[in-house]
GROMACS .gro file of C-alpha atoms in nm:
model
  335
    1UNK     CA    1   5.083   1.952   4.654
    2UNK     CA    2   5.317   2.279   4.534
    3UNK     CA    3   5.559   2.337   4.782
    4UNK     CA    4   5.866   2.597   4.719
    5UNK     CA    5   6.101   2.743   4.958
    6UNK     CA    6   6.457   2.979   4.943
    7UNK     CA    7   6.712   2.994   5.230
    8UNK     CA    8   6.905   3.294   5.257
    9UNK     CA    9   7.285   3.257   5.265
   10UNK     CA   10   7.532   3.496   5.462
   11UNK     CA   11   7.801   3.659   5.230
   12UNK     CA   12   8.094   3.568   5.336
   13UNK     CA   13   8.395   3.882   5.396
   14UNK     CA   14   8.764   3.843   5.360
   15UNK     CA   15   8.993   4.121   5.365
   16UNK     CA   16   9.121   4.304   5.060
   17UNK     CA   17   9.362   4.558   4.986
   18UNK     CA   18   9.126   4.841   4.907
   19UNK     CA   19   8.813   5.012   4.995
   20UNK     CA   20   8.666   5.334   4.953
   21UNK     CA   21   8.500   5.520   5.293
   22UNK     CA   22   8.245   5.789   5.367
   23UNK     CA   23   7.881   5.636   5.379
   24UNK     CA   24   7.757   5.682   5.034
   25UNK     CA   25   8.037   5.892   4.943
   26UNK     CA   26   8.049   5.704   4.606
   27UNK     CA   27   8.345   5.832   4.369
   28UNK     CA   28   8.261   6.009   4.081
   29UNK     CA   29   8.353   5.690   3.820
   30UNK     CA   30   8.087   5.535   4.021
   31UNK     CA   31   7.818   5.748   4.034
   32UNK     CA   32   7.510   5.704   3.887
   33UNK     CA   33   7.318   6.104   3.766
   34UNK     CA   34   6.931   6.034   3.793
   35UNK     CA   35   6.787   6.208   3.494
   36UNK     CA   36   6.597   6.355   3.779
   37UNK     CA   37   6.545   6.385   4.132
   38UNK     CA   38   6.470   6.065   4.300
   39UNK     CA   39   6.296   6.035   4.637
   40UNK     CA   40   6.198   5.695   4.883
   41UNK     CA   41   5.874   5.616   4.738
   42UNK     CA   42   5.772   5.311   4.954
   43UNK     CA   43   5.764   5.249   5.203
   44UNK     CA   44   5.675   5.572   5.391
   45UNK     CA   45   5.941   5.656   5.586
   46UNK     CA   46   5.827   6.010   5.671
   47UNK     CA   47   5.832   5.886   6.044
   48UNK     CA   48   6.009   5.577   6.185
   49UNK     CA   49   5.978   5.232   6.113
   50UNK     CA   50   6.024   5.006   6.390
   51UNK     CA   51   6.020   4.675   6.454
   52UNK     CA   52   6.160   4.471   6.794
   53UNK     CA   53   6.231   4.106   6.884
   54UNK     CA   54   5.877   3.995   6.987
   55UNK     CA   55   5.850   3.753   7.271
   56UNK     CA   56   5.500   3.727   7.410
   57UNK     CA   57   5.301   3.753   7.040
   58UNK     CA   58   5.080   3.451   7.024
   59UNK     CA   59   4.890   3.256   6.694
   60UNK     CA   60   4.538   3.419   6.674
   61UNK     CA   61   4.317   3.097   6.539
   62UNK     CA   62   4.369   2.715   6.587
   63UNK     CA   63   4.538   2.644   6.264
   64UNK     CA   64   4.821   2.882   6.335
   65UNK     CA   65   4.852   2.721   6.658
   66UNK     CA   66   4.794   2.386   6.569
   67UNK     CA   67   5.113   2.433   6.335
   68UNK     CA   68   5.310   2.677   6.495
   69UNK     CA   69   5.313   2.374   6.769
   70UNK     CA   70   5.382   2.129   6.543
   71UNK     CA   71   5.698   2.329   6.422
   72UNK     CA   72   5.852   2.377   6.732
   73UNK     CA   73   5.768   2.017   6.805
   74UNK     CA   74   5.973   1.947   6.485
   75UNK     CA   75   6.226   2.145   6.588
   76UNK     CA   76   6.271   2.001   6.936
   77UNK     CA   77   6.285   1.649   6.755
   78UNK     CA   78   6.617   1.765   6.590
   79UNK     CA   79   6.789   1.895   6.886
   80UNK     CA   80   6.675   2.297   6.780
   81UNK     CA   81   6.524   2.525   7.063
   82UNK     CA   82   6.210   2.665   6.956
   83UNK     CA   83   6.107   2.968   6.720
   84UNK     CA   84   5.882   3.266   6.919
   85UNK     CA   85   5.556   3.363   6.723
   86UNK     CA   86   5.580   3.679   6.444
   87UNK     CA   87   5.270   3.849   6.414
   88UNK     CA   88   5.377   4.087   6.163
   89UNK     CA   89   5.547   3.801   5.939
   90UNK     CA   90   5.149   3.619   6.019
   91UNK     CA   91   4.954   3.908   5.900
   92UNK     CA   92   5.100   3.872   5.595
   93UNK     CA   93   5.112   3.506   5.560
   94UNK     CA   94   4.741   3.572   5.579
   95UNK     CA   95   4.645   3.890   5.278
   96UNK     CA   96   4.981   3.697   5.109
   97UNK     CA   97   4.745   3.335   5.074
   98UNK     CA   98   4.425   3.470   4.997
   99UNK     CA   99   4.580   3.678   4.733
  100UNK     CA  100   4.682   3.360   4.597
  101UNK     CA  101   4.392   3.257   4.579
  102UNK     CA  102   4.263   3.505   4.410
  103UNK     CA  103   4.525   3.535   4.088
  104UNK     CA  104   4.524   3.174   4.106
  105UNK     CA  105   4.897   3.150   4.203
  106UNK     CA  106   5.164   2.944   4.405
  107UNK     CA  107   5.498   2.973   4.526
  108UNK     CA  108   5.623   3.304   4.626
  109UNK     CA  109   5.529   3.559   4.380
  110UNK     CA  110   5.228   3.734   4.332
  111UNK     CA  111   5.119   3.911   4.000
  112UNK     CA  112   5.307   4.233   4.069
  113UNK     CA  113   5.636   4.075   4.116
  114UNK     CA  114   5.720   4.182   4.439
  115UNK     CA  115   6.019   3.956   4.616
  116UNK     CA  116   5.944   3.833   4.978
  117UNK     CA  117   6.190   3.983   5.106
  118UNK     CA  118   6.066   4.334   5.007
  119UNK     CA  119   5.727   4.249   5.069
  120UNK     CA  120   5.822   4.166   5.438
  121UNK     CA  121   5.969   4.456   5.448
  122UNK     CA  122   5.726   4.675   5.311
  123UNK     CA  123   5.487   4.546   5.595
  124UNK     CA  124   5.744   4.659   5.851
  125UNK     CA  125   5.883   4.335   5.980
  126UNK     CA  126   6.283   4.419   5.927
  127UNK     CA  127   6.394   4.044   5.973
  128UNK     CA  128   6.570   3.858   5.745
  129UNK     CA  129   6.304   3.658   5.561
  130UNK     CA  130   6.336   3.251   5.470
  131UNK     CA  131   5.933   3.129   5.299
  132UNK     CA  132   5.800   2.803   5.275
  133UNK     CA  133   5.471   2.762   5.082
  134UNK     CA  134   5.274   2.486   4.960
  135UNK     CA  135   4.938   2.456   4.797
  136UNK     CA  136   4.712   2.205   4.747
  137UNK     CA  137   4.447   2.217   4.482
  138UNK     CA  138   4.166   1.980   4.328
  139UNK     CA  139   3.887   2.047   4.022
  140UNK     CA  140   3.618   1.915   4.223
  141UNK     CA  141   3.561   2.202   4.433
  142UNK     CA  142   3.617   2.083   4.790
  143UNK     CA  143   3.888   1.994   4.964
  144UNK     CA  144   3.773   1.698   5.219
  145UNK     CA  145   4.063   1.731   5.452
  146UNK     CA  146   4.021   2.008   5.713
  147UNK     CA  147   4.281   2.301   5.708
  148UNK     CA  148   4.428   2.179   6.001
  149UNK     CA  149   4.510   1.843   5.815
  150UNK     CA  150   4.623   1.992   5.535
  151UNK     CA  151   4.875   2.217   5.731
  152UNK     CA  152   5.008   1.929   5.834
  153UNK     CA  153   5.027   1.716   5.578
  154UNK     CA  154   5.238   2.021   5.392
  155UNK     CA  155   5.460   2.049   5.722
  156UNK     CA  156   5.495   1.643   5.691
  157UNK     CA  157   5.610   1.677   5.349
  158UNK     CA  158   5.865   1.954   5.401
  159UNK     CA  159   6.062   1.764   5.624
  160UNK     CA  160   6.047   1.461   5.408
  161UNK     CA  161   6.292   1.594   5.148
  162UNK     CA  162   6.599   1.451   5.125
  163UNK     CA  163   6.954   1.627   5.050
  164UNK     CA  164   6.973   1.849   4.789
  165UNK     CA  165   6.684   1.898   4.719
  166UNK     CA  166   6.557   1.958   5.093
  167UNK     CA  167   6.537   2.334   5.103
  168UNK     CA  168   6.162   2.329   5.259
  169UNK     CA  169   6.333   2.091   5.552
  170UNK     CA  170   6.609   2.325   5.589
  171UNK     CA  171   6.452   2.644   5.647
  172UNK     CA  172   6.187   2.484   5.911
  173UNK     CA  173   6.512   2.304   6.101
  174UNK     CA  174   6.714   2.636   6.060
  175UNK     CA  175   6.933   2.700   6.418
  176UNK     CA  176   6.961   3.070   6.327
  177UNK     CA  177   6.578   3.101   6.306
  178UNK     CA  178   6.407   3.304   6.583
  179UNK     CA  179   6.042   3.348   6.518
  180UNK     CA  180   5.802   3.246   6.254
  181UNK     CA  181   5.415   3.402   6.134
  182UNK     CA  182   5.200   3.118   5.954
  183UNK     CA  183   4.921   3.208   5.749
  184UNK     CA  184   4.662   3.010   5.542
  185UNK     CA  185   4.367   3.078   5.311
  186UNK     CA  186   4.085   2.807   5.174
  187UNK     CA  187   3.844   2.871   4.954
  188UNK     CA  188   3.653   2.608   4.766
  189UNK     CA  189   3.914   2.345   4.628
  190UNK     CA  190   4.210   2.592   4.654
  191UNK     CA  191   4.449   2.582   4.961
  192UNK     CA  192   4.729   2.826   5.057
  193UNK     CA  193   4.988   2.793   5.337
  194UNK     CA  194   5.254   3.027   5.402
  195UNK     CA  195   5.580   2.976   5.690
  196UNK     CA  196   5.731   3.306   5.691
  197UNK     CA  197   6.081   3.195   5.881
  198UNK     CA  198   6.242   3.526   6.032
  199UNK     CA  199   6.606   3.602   6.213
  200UNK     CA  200   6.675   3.876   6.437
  201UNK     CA  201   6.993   3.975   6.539
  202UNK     CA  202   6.811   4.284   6.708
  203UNK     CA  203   6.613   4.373   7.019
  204UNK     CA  204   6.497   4.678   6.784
  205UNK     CA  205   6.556   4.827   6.443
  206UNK     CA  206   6.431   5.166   6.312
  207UNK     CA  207   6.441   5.336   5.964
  208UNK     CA  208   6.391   5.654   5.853
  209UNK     CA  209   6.382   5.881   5.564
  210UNK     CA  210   6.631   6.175   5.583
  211UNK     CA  211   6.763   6.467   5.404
  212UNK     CA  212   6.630   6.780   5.189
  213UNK     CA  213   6.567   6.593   4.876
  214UNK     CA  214   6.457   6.243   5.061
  215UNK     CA  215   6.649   6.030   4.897
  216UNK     CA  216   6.898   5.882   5.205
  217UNK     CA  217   6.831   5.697   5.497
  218UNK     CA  218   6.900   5.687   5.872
  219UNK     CA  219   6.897   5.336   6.060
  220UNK     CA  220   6.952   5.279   6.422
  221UNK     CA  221   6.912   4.983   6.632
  222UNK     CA  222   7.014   4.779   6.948
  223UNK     CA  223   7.198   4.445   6.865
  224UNK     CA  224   7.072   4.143   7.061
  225UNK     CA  225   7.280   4.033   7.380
  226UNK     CA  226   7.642   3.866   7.360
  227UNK     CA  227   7.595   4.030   6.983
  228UNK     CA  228   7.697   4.336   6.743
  229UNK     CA  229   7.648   4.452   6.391
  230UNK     CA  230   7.917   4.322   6.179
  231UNK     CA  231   7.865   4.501   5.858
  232UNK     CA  232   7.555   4.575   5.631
  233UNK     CA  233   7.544   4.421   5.242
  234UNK     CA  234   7.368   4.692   5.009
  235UNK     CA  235   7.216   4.605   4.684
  236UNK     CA  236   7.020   4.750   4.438
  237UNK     CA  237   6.787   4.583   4.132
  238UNK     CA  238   6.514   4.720   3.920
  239UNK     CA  239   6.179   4.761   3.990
  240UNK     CA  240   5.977   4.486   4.054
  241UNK     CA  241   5.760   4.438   3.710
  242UNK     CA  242   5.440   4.226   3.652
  243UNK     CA  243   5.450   3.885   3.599
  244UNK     CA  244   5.206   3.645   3.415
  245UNK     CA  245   4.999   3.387   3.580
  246UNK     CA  246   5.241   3.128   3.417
  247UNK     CA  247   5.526   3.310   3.512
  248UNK     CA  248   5.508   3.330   3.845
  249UNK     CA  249   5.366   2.953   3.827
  250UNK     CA  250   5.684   2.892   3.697
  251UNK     CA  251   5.919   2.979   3.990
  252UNK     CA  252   6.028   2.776   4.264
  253UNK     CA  253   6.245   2.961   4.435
  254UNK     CA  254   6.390   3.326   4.506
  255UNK     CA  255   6.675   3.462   4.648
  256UNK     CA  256   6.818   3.814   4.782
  257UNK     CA  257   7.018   3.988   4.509
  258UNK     CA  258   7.385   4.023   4.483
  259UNK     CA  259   7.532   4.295   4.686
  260UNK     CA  260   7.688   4.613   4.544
  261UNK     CA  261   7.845   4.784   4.851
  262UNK     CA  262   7.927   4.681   5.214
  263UNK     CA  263   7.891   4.928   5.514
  264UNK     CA  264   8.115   4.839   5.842
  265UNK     CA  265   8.185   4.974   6.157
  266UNK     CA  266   8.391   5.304   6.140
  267UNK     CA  267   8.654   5.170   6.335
  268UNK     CA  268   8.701   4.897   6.152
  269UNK     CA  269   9.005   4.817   5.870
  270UNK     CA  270   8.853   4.534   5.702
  271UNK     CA  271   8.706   4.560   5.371
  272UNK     CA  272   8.496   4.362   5.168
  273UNK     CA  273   8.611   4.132   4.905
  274UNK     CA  274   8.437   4.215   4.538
  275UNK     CA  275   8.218   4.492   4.695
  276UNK     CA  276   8.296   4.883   4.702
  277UNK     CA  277   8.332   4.901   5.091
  278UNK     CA  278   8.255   5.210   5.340
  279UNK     CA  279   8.396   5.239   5.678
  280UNK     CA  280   8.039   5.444   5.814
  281UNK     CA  281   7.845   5.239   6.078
  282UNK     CA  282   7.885   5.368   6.419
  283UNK     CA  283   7.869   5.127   6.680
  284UNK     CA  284   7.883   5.138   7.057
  285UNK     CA  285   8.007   4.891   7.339
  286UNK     CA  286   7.621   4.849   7.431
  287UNK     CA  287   7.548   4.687   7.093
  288UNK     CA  288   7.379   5.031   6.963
  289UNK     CA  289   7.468   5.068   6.587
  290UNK     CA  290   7.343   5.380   6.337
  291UNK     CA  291   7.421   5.466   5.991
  292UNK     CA  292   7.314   5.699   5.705
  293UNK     CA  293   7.267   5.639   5.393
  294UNK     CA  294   7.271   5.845   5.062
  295UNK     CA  295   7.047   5.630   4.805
  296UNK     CA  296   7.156   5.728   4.428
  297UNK     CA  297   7.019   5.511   4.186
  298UNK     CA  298   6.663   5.443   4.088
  299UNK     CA  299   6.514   5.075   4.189
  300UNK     CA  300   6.480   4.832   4.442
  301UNK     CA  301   6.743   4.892   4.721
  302UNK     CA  302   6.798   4.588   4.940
  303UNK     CA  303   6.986   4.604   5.299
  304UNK     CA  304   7.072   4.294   5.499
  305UNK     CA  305   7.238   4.326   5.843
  306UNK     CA  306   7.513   4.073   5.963
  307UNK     CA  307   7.561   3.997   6.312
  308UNK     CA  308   7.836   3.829   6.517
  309UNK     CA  309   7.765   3.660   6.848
  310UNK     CA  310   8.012   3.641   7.082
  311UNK     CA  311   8.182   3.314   7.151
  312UNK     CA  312   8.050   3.195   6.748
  313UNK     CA  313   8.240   3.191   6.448
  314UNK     CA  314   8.118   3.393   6.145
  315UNK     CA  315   7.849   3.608   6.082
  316UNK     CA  316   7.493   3.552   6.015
  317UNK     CA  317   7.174   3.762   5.844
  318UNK     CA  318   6.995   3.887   6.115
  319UNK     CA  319   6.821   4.165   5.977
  320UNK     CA  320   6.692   4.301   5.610
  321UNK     CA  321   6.461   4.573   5.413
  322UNK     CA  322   6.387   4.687   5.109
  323UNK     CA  323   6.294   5.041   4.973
  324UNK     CA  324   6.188   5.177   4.642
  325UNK     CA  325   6.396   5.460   4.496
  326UNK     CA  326   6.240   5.685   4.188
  327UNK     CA  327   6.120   5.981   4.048
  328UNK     CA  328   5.947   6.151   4.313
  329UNK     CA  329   5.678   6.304   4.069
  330UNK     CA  330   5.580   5.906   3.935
  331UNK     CA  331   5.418   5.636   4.128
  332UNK     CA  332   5.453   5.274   4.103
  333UNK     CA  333   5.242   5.064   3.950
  334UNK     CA  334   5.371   4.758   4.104
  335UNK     CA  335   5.492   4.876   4.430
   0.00000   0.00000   0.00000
């Protein structure tokens, strides 16, 4: 069996002495002058993207089922309330496996090199994104156990690990966790299995592509109850690039990139330790939060929200997406 998982970890704020504010009012030593204009290339954000905190989505076949019981039953065995079903995070799981099969890959890469996290994204589910996977694989050409079976004798596995190296046991027994999307593909003697863990701090999120030249963004959303938007982490890496078969064999774990910037509430005098911070979200006593955002560097830009709940120490990552940022006259390959 191949098994790999990553846990997302919330950055942790202290105060500092300085900051800079205005939403992507970045000072000139900072700035970065595209050679030419860039625009969002994916995903389209022409209109809206939306995503809620789904409550009444259900498993479609009896494998999902099957497991998505036998997680919450796992859960419940460690003193956890249970996760609600992700349909988006599923549908994924689902193309993600039999894609696998396909290139002949495990883990949690596919050939075009594509994180998770944006890949979750991409597909419009804005949670903040912790993947298990496992495989299971023989030359003869059959697998004798039943897919059922074998999704549970990866599950069994995960939370056999033992500290430190229990990162699959982790992410199923997660408290923060509030839905998961299973997915699984089988063909011949190949299995796939893919737990896509999610966290929402939000009853809804929506993002939207703004501005004359289309290179910012405008978010809005409505925190959870007893919660608020703490501050945002901003982050921005190349473009994805094509991996090998061996490559992406090779790697057994991912993880969100370092943050660049931090965006907090308006109001707010904190600022973020080691990051350029700007004072720019705008928050309301109902839990509504917006911001805008000017995007001025080609690549991969990664967001992650941060909640507080009221009553709980620190923060947590409730929330995260990913866009591509280029020249608007080239597409990508990869994306």
């Amino acid at each position: 069996m191949e098994t790999s998982s990553k846990k997302i970890r919330p950055l942790c704020l202290l105060a500092a002495i300085l900051g800079f504010a205005g939403c992507g009012a970045v000072p000139a030593f900072l700035r970065f002058e595209p050679a030419a204009p860039l625009a969002i290339l994916k995903p389209e954000l022409s209109r809206w993207i939306e995503d809620d905190f789904p409550r009444e989505a259900a498993p479609r076949d009896g494998v999902e089922r099957a497991l998505f019981d036998r997680i919450n039953a796992d859960r419940a065995g460690a003193g956890l309330g249970p996760v609600l079903w992700d349909e988006k995070a599923a549908s994924l799981a689902r193309a993600y496996t039999r894609q696998q099969i396909t290139e002949g890959t495990v883990g949690h890469f596919l050939l075009d090199g594509v994180p998770p996290y944006a890949r979750l994204s991409r597909s419009g589910d804005l949670a903040a994104n912790s993947e298990n996977a496992a495989a299971f694989m023989t030359s003869s050409g059959h697998l004798w156990d039943s897919p059922k079976d074998l999704a549970y004798l990866g599950e069994k596995e995960m939370l056999r690990e033992k500290p430190p190296n229990d990162g699959h046991r982790k992410t199923i027994l997660d408290p923060l966790a509030t839905h998961v999307g299973v997915g699984w593909a089988l063909e011949g003697g190949d299995f796939r299995l893919a737990e896509e863990f999610t966290t929402r701090g939000y009853d809804s999120l929506r993002v939207v592509r703004v501005g004359a030249d289309g290179s910012s963004i405008r978010v809005r959303g409505q925190a959870l109850d007893r919660r608020t938007l703490d501050f945002v982490s901003v982050a921005v890496q190349p473009f994805p690039s094509r991996l090998t078969r061996e490559e992406v064999n090779s790697r057994r774990s991912y993880s969100y990139p370092a943050p660049r910037w931090a965006l907090m509430p308006a109001a707010s005098g904190a600022y973020a330790v080691g990051l350029h911070t700007f004072h720019c979200v705008v928050p309301s006593v109902h839990g509504k939060f917006s911001f805008e955002y000017q995007l001025d560097h080609p690549g991969l830009w990664t967001f992650v929200l941060y909640f507080r709940e009221k009553g709980r120490d620190g923060t947590y990552a409730g929330g995260s997406f990913s866009v591509w940022v280029g020249d608007g006259q080239k597409e990508l390959a990869n994306s």
